[in-house]
CSV table of C-alpha atoms in Angstrom, one decimal:
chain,number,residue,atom,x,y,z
H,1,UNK,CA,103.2,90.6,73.0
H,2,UNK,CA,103.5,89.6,69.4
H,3,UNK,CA,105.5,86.4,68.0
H,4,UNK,CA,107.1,88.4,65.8
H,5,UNK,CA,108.2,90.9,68.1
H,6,UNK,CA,99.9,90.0,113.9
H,7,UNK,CA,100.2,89.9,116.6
H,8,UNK,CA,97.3,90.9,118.3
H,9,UNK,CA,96.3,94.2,118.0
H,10,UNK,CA,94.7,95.3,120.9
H,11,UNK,CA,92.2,97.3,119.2
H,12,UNK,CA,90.2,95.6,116.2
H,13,UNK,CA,90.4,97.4,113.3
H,14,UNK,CA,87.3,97.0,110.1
H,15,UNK,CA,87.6,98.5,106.4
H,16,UNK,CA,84.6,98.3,104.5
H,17,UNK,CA,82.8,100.0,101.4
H,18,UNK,CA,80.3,102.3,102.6
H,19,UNK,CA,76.9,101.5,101.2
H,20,UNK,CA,76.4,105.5,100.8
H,21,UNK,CA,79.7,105.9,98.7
H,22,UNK,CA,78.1,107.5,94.8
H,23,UNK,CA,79.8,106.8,91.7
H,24,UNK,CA,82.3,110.0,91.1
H,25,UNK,CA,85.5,110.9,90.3
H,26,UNK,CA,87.8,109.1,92.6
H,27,UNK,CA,90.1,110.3,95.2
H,28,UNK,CA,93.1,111.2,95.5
H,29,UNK,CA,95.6,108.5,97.8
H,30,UNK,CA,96.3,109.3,101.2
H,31,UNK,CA,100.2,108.7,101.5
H,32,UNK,CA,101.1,106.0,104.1
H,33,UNK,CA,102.2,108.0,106.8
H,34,UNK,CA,98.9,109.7,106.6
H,35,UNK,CA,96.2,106.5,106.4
H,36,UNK,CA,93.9,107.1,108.9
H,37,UNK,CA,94.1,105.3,112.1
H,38,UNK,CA,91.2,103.1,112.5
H,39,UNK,CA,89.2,101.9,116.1
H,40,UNK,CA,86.4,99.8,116.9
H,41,UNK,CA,83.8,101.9,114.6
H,42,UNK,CA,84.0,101.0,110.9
H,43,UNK,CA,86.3,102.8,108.5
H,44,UNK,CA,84.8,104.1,105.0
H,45,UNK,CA,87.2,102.8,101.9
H,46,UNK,CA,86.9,103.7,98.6
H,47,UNK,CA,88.5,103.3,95.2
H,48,UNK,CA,91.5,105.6,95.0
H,49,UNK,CA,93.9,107.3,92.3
H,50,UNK,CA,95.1,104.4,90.5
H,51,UNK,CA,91.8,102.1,89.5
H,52,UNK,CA,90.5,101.8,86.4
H,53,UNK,CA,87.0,100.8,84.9
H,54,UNK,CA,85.3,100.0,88.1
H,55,UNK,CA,82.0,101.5,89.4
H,56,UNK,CA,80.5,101.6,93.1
H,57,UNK,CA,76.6,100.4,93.7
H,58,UNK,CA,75.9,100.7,97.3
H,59,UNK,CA,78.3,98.3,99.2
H,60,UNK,CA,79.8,96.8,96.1
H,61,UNK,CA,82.6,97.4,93.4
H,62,UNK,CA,81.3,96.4,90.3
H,63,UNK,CA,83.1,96.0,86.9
H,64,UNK,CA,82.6,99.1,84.8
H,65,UNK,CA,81.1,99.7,81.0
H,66,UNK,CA,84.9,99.9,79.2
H,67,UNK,CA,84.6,97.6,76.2
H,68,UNK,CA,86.9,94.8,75.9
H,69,UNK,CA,90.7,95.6,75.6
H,70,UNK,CA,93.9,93.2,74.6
H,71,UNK,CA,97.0,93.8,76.6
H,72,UNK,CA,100.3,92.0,76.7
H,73,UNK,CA,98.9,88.9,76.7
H,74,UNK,CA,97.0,89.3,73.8
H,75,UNK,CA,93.8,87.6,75.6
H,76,UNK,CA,90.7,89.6,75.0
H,77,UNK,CA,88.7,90.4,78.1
H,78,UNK,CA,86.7,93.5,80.2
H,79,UNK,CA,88.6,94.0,83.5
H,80,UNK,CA,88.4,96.5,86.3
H,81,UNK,CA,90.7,97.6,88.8
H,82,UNK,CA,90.5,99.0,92.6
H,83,UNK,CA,92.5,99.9,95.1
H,84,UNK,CA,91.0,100.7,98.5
H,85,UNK,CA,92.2,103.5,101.0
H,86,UNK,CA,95.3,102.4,102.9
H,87,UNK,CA,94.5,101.9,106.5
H,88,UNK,CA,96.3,102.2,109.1
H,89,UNK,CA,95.8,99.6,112.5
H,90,UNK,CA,96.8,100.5,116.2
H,91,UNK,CA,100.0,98.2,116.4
H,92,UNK,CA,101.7,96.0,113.8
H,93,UNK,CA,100.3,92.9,112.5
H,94,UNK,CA,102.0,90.1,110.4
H,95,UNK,CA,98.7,88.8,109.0
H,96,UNK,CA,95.1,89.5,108.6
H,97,UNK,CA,91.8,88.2,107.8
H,98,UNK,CA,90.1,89.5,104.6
H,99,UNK,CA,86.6,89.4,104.4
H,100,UNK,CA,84.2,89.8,101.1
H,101,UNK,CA,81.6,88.3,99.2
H,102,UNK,CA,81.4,88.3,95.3
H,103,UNK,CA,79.5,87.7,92.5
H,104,UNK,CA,80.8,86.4,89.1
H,105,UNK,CA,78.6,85.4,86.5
H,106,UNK,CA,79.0,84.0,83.2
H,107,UNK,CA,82.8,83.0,83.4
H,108,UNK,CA,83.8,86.3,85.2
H,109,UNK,CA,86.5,86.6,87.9
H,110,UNK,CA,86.9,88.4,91.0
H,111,UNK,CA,89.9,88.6,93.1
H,112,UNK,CA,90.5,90.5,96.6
H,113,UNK,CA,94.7,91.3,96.7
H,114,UNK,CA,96.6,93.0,100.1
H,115,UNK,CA,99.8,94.6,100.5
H,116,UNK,CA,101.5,95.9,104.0
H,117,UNK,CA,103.3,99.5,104.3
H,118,UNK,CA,106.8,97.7,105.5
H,119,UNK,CA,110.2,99.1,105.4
H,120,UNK,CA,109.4,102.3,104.1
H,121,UNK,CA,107.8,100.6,101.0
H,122,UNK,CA,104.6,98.7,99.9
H,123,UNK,CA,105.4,94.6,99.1
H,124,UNK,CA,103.8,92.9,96.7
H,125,UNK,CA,100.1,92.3,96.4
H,126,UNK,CA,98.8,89.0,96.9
H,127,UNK,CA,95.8,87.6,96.9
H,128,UNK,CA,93.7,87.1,100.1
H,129,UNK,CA,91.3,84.3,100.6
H,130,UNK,CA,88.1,85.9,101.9
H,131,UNK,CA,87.7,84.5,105.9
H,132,UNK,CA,91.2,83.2,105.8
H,133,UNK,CA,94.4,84.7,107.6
H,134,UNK,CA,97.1,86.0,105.0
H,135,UNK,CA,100.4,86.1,105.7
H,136,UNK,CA,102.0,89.7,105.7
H,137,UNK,CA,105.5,89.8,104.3
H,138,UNK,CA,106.7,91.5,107.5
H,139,UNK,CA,105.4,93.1,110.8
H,140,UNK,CA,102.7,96.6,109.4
H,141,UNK,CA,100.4,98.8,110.9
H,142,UNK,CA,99.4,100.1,107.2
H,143,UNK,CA,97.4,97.6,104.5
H,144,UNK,CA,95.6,98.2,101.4
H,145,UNK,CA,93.5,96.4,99.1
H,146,UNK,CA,93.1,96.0,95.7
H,147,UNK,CA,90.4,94.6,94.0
H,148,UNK,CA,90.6,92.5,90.5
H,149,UNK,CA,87.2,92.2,88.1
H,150,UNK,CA,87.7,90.4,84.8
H,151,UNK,CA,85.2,89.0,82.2
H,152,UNK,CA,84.6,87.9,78.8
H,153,UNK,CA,84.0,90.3,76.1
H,154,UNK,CA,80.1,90.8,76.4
H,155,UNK,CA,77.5,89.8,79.2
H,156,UNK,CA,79.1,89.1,82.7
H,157,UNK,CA,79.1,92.2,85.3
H,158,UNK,CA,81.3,90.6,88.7
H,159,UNK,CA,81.4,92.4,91.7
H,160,UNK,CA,83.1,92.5,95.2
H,161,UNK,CA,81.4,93.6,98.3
H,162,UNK,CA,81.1,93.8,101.9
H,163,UNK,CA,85.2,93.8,102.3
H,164,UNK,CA,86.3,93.8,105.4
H,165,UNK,CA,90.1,93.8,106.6
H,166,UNK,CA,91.0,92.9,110.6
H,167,UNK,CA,94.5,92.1,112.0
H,168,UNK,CA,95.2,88.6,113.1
H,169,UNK,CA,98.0,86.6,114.7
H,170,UNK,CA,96.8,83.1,113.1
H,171,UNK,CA,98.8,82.2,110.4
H,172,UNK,CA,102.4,80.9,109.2
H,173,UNK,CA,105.0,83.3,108.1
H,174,UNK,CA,104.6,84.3,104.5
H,175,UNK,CA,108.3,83.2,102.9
H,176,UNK,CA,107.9,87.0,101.3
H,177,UNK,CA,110.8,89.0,102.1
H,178,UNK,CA,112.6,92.2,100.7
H,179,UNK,CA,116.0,91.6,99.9
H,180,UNK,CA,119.5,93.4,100.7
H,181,UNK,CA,119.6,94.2,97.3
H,182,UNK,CA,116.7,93.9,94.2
H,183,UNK,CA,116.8,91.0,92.1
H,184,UNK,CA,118.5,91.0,88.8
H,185,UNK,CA,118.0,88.3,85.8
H,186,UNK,CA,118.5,88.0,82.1
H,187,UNK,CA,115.4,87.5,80.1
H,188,UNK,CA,114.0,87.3,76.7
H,189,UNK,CA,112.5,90.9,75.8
H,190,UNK,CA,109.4,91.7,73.4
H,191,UNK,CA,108.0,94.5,71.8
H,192,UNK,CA,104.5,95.5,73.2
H,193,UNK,CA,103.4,97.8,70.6
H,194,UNK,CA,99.8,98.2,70.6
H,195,UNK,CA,99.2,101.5,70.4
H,196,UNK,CA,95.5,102.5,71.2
H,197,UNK,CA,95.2,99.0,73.0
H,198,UNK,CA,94.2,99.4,77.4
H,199,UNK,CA,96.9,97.9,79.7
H,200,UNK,CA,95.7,95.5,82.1
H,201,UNK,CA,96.0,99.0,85.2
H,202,UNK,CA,93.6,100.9,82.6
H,203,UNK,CA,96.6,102.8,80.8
H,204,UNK,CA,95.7,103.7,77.0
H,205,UNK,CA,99.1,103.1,75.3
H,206,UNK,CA,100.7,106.1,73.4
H,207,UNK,CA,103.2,106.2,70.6
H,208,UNK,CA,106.4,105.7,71.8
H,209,UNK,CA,105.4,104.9,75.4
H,210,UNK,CA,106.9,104.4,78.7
H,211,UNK,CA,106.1,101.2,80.7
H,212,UNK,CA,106.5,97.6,80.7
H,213,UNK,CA,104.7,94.3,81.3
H,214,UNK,CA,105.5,91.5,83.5
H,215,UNK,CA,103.7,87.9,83.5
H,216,UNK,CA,101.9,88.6,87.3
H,217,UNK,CA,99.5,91.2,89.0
H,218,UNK,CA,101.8,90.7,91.9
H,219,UNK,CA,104.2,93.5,90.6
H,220,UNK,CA,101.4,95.6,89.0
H,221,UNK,CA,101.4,99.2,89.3
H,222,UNK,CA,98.4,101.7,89.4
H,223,UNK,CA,97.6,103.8,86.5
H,224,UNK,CA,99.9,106.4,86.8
H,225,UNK,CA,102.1,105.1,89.9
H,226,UNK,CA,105.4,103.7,90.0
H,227,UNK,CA,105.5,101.6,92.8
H,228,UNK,CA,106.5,98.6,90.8
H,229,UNK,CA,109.5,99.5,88.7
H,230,UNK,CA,111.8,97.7,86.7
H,231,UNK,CA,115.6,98.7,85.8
H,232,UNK,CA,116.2,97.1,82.1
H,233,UNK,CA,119.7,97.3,80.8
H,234,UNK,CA,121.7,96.3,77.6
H,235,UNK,CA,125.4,96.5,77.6
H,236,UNK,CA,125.3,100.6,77.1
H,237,UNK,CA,121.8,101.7,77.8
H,238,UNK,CA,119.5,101.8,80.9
H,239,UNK,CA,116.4,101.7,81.4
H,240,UNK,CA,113.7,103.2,84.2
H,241,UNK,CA,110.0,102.2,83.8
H,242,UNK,CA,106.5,101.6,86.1
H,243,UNK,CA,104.8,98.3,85.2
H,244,UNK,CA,101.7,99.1,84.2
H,245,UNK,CA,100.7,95.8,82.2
H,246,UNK,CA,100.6,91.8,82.6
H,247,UNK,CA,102.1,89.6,80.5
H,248,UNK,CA,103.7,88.2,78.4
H,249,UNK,CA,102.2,85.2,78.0
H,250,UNK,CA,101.1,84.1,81.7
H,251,UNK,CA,99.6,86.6,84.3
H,252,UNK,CA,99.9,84.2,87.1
H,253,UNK,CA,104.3,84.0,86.6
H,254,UNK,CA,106.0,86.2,89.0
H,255,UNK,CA,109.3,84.4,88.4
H,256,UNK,CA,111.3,87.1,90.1
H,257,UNK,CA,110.0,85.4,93.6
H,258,UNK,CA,111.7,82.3,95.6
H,259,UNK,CA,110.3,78.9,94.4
H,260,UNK,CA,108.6,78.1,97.6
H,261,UNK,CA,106.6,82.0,97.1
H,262,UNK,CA,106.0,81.6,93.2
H,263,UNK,CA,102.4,81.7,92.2
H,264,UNK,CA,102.5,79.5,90.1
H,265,UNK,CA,105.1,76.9,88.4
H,266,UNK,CA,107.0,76.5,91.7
H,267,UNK,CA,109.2,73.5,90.5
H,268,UNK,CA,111.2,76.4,88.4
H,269,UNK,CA,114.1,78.8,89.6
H,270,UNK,CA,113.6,81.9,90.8
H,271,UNK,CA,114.6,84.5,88.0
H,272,UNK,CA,113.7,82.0,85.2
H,273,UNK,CA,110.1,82.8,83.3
H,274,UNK,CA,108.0,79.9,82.4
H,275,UNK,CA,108.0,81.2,79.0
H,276,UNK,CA,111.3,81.0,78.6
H,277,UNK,CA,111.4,77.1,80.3
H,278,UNK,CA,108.2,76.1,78.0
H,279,UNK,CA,110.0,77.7,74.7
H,280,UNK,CA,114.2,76.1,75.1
H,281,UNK,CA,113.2,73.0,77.6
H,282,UNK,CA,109.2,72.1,76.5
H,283,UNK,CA,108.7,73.0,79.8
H,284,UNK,CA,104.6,72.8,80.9
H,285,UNK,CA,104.8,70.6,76.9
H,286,UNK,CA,105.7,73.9,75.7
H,287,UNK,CA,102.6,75.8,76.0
H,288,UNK,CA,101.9,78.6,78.7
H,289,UNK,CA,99.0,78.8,81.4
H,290,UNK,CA,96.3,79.1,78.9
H,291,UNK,CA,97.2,76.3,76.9
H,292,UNK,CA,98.9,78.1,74.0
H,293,UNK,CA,102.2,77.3,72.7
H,294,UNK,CA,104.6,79.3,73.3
H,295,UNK,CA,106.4,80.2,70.5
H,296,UNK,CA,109.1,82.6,72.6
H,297,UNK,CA,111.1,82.8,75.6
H,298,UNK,CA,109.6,86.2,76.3
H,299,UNK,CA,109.5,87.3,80.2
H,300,UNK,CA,108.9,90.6,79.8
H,301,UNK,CA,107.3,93.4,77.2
H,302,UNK,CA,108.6,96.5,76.7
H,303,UNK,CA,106.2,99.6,75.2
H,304,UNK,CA,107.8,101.1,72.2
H,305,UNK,CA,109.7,104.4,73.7
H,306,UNK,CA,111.4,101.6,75.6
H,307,UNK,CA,112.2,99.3,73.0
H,308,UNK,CA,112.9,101.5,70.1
H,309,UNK,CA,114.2,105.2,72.1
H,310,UNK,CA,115.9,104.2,75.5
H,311,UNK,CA,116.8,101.2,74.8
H,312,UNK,CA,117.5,101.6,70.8
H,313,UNK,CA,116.8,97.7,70.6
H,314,UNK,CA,117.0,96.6,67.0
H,315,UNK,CA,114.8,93.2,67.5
H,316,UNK,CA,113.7,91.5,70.2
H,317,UNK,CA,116.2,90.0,72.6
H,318,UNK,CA,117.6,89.3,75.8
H,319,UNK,CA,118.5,92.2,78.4
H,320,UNK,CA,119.1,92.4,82.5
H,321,UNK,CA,115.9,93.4,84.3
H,322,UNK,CA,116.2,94.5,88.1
H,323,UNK,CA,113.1,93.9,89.8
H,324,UNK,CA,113.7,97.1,92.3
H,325,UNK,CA,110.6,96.3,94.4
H,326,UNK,CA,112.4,93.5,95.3
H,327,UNK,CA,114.7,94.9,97.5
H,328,UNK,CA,116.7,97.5,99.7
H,329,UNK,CA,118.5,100.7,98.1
H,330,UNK,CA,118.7,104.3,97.0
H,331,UNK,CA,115.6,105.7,95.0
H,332,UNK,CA,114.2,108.4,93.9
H,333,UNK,CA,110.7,109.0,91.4
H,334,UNK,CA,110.8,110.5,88.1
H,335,UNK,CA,108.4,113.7,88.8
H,336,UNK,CA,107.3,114.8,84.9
H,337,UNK,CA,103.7,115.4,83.9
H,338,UNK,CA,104.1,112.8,80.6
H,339,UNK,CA,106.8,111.4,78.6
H,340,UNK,CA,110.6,110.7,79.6
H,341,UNK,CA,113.4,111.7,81.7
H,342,UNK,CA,116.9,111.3,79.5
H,343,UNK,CA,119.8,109.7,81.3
H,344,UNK,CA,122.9,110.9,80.0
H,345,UNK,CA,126.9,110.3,80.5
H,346,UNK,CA,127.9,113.1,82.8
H,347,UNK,CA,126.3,116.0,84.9
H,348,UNK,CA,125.2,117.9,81.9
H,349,UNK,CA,122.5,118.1,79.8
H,350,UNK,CA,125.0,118.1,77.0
H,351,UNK,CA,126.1,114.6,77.8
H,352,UNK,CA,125.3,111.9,75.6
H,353,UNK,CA,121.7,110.3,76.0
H,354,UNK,CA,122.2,107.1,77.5
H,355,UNK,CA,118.9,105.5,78.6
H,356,UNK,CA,115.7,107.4,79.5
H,357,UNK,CA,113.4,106.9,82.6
H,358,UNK,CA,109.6,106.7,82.4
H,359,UNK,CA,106.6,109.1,84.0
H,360,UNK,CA,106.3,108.0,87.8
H,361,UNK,CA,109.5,105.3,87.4
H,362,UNK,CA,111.4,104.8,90.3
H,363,UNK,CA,115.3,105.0,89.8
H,364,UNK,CA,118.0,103.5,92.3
H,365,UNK,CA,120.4,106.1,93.3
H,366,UNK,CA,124.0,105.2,94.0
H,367,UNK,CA,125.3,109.2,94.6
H,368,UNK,CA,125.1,112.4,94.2
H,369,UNK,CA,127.3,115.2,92.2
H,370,UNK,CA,127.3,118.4,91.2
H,371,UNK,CA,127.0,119.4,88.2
H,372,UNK,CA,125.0,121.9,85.1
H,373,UNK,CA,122.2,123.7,86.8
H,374,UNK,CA,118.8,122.4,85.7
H,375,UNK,CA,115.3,123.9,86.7
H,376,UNK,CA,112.4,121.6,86.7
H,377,UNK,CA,109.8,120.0,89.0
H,378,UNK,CA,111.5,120.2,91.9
H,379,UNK,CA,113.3,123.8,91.6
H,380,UNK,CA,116.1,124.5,90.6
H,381,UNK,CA,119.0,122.6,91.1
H,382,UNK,CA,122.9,122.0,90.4
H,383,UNK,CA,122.4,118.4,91.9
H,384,UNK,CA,122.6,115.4,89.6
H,385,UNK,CA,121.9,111.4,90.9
H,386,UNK,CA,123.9,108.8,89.5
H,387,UNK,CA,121.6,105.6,88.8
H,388,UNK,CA,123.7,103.6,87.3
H,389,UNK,CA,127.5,103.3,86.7
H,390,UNK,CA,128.2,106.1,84.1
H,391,UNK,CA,124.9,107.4,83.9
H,392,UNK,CA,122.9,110.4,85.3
H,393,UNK,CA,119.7,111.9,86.0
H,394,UNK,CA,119.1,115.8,86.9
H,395,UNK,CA,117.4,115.9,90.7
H,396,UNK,CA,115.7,118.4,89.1
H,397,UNK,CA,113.1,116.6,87.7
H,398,UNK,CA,113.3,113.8,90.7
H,399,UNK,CA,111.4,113.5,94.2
H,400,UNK,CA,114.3,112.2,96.3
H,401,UNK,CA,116.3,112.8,99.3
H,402,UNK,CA,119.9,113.8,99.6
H,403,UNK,CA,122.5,111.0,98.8
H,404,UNK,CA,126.4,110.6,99.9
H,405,UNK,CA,128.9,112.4,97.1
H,406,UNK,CA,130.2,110.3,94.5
């Protein structure tokens, strides 16, 4: 950012890092529905498509050799990412116990996070005390892991090892919930930039890219994924795009939550960044969770194709962002190797551009209509989804079901 821009499960079920895994090329994700079942006898995870800068010595994960990078928050650090193989229990949960030991020298950081498979979709990470139940935002058979490694520029190697995950009915309800419908606010948006810079998911930024950054880890996609996606509108032009960096300003500031939920700086209203309190009401005595004054409202940063193509921004300013993790609805996932999917003004690659959607974004579908026929990823088709009112996007070039007619 710049200033001037679970129930008991009958059988116990154990995920841990196999002390024979090598450092290679990682795997590819197993898709929910096909996490393996685990039993009594211990179930091999390992890093998956997604992490970033992370390396494997026998039953560790250890922060990788990538030099230090600045992100959206402009703080300079080395940080690794890994997410673990979704696994799958014999019955629903709503908690479990996460177990782990780590080592973090020299000022380093490590941080175990879990998400539940629930409602068709993956919630929020959150972070998971190692020995102590965590609350699941809802009743899952399916977890996954993720594990954070941050240090300072030179010296400090942290590591996580010996992670276990077991299902347990012994703890409160999490206050985590997914809504009828995603949460929408109006906040202050900033121009990432950055080009060349690493995002905090490992993502080298591009010219004109397509992504965004939001003040929490909690909504953080893998490299590549778009589980977390935002929708970012002005009056005229929409807006698709994964979040694939933290920031601005905070990383611990998931203001899209309830209070009661909020990581951090409960005492505010859900929707309203602490930037944006410290900055017009000297919230926190104006300054943000690192001490710095903050010297704009910004709650979220938007990577230059956003800002400058889909968006056509001419400074810095406030827009609606719809948090569509958040809650129920209608999606579909932009399927293109790189770049952007236009959304234009009719069923017709002859209407007017009005927004564009990012590589792996996920877009909220209202209908369906028939309109120009378009070959792309997904064949050839006459089909178009509307995302928004008065805008479209071929199904052509997006993995989603079939919809009611507009």
């Amino acid at each position: 950012m710049r200033v001037t821009r679970s129930i008991k499960a009958r059988r116990q079920a154990i995920a841990c890092l196999a002390a024979a895994l090598a450092i290679a090329p990682l795997a590819a994700i197993a898709l929910p529905s096909s996490a393996a079942e685990t039993d009594p006898a211990v179930v091999t995870a390992q890093p998956v498509q997604g992490s970033s800068n992370v390396k494997v010595d026998g039953n560790r994960i250890v922060l990788g050799d990538a030099p230090a990078a600045i992100g959206s928050t402009e703080i300079k650090q080395r940080s690794g990412l890994a997410e673990l193989t979704p696994v799958r229990f014999g019955a629903a949960t709503s908690a479990v116990v996460v177990g782990y030991t780590t080592g973090t020298p020299d000022g380093s950081s490590a941080e175990v996070d879990v998400r539940a498979w629930v409602n068709g979709r993956w919630s929020e990470w959150t972070a998971a005390k190692a020995g102590t139940p965590t609350a699941l935002p809802g009743a899952s058979d399916q977890v996954q892991l993720r594990i954070i490694v941050s240090a300072p520029p030179t010296g400090a190697s942290p590591w996580v090892g010996d992670v276990t995950v077991q299902p347990t009915d012994k703890a409160a309800p999490s206050g985590m919930t997914i809504q009828a419908a995603p949460l929408q606010s109006r906040v202050f948006a900033t121009r990432e930039g950055l080009v060349g810079g690493t995002t905090a998911n490992g993502h080298v930024i591009v010219s004109r890219d397509h992504f965004v950054a939001l003040p929490s880890r909690r909504g953080l996609a893998g490299n590549g994924s778009g589980t977390y996606s935002v929708k970012v509108c002005t009056a005229s032009r929409c807006a698709f795009e994964p979040v694939w960096d933290v920031g601005p300003w905070n990383t611990k500031d998931d203001y899209w939550n309830p209070s009661a939920t909020r990581e951090m700086w409960k005492d505010l209203p859900q929707g309203k960044p602490e930037a944006q309190a410290a900055y017009q009401n000297g919230y926190n005595g104006g300054k943000d969770q690192f001490g710095r004054t903050v010297a704009n409202p910004a709650g979220i940063d938007l990577a230059d194709g956003v800002f400058w193509d889909a968006l056509a921004l001419p400074d810095n300013g406030f827009v609606d962002v719809t948090y569509l993790w958040t809650g129920d609805g209608g999606r579909g996932t932009v399927s293109i190797s790189s770049g952007y999917l236009n959304i234009r003004n009719s069923a017709s690659s002859s209407g007017a551009v009005v927004g564009m959607a990012g590589k792996s974004a996920q877009v909220t579908v209202e209908c369906q209509t028939t309109g120009q026929s378009v070959t792309g990823s997904q064949g050839t088709s006459s089909i178009w989804l509307r995302v928004n009112a008065g805008m479209y996007v071929a199904k052509a070039w997006v993995s989603a079901g079939s919809f009611g007619a507009c």
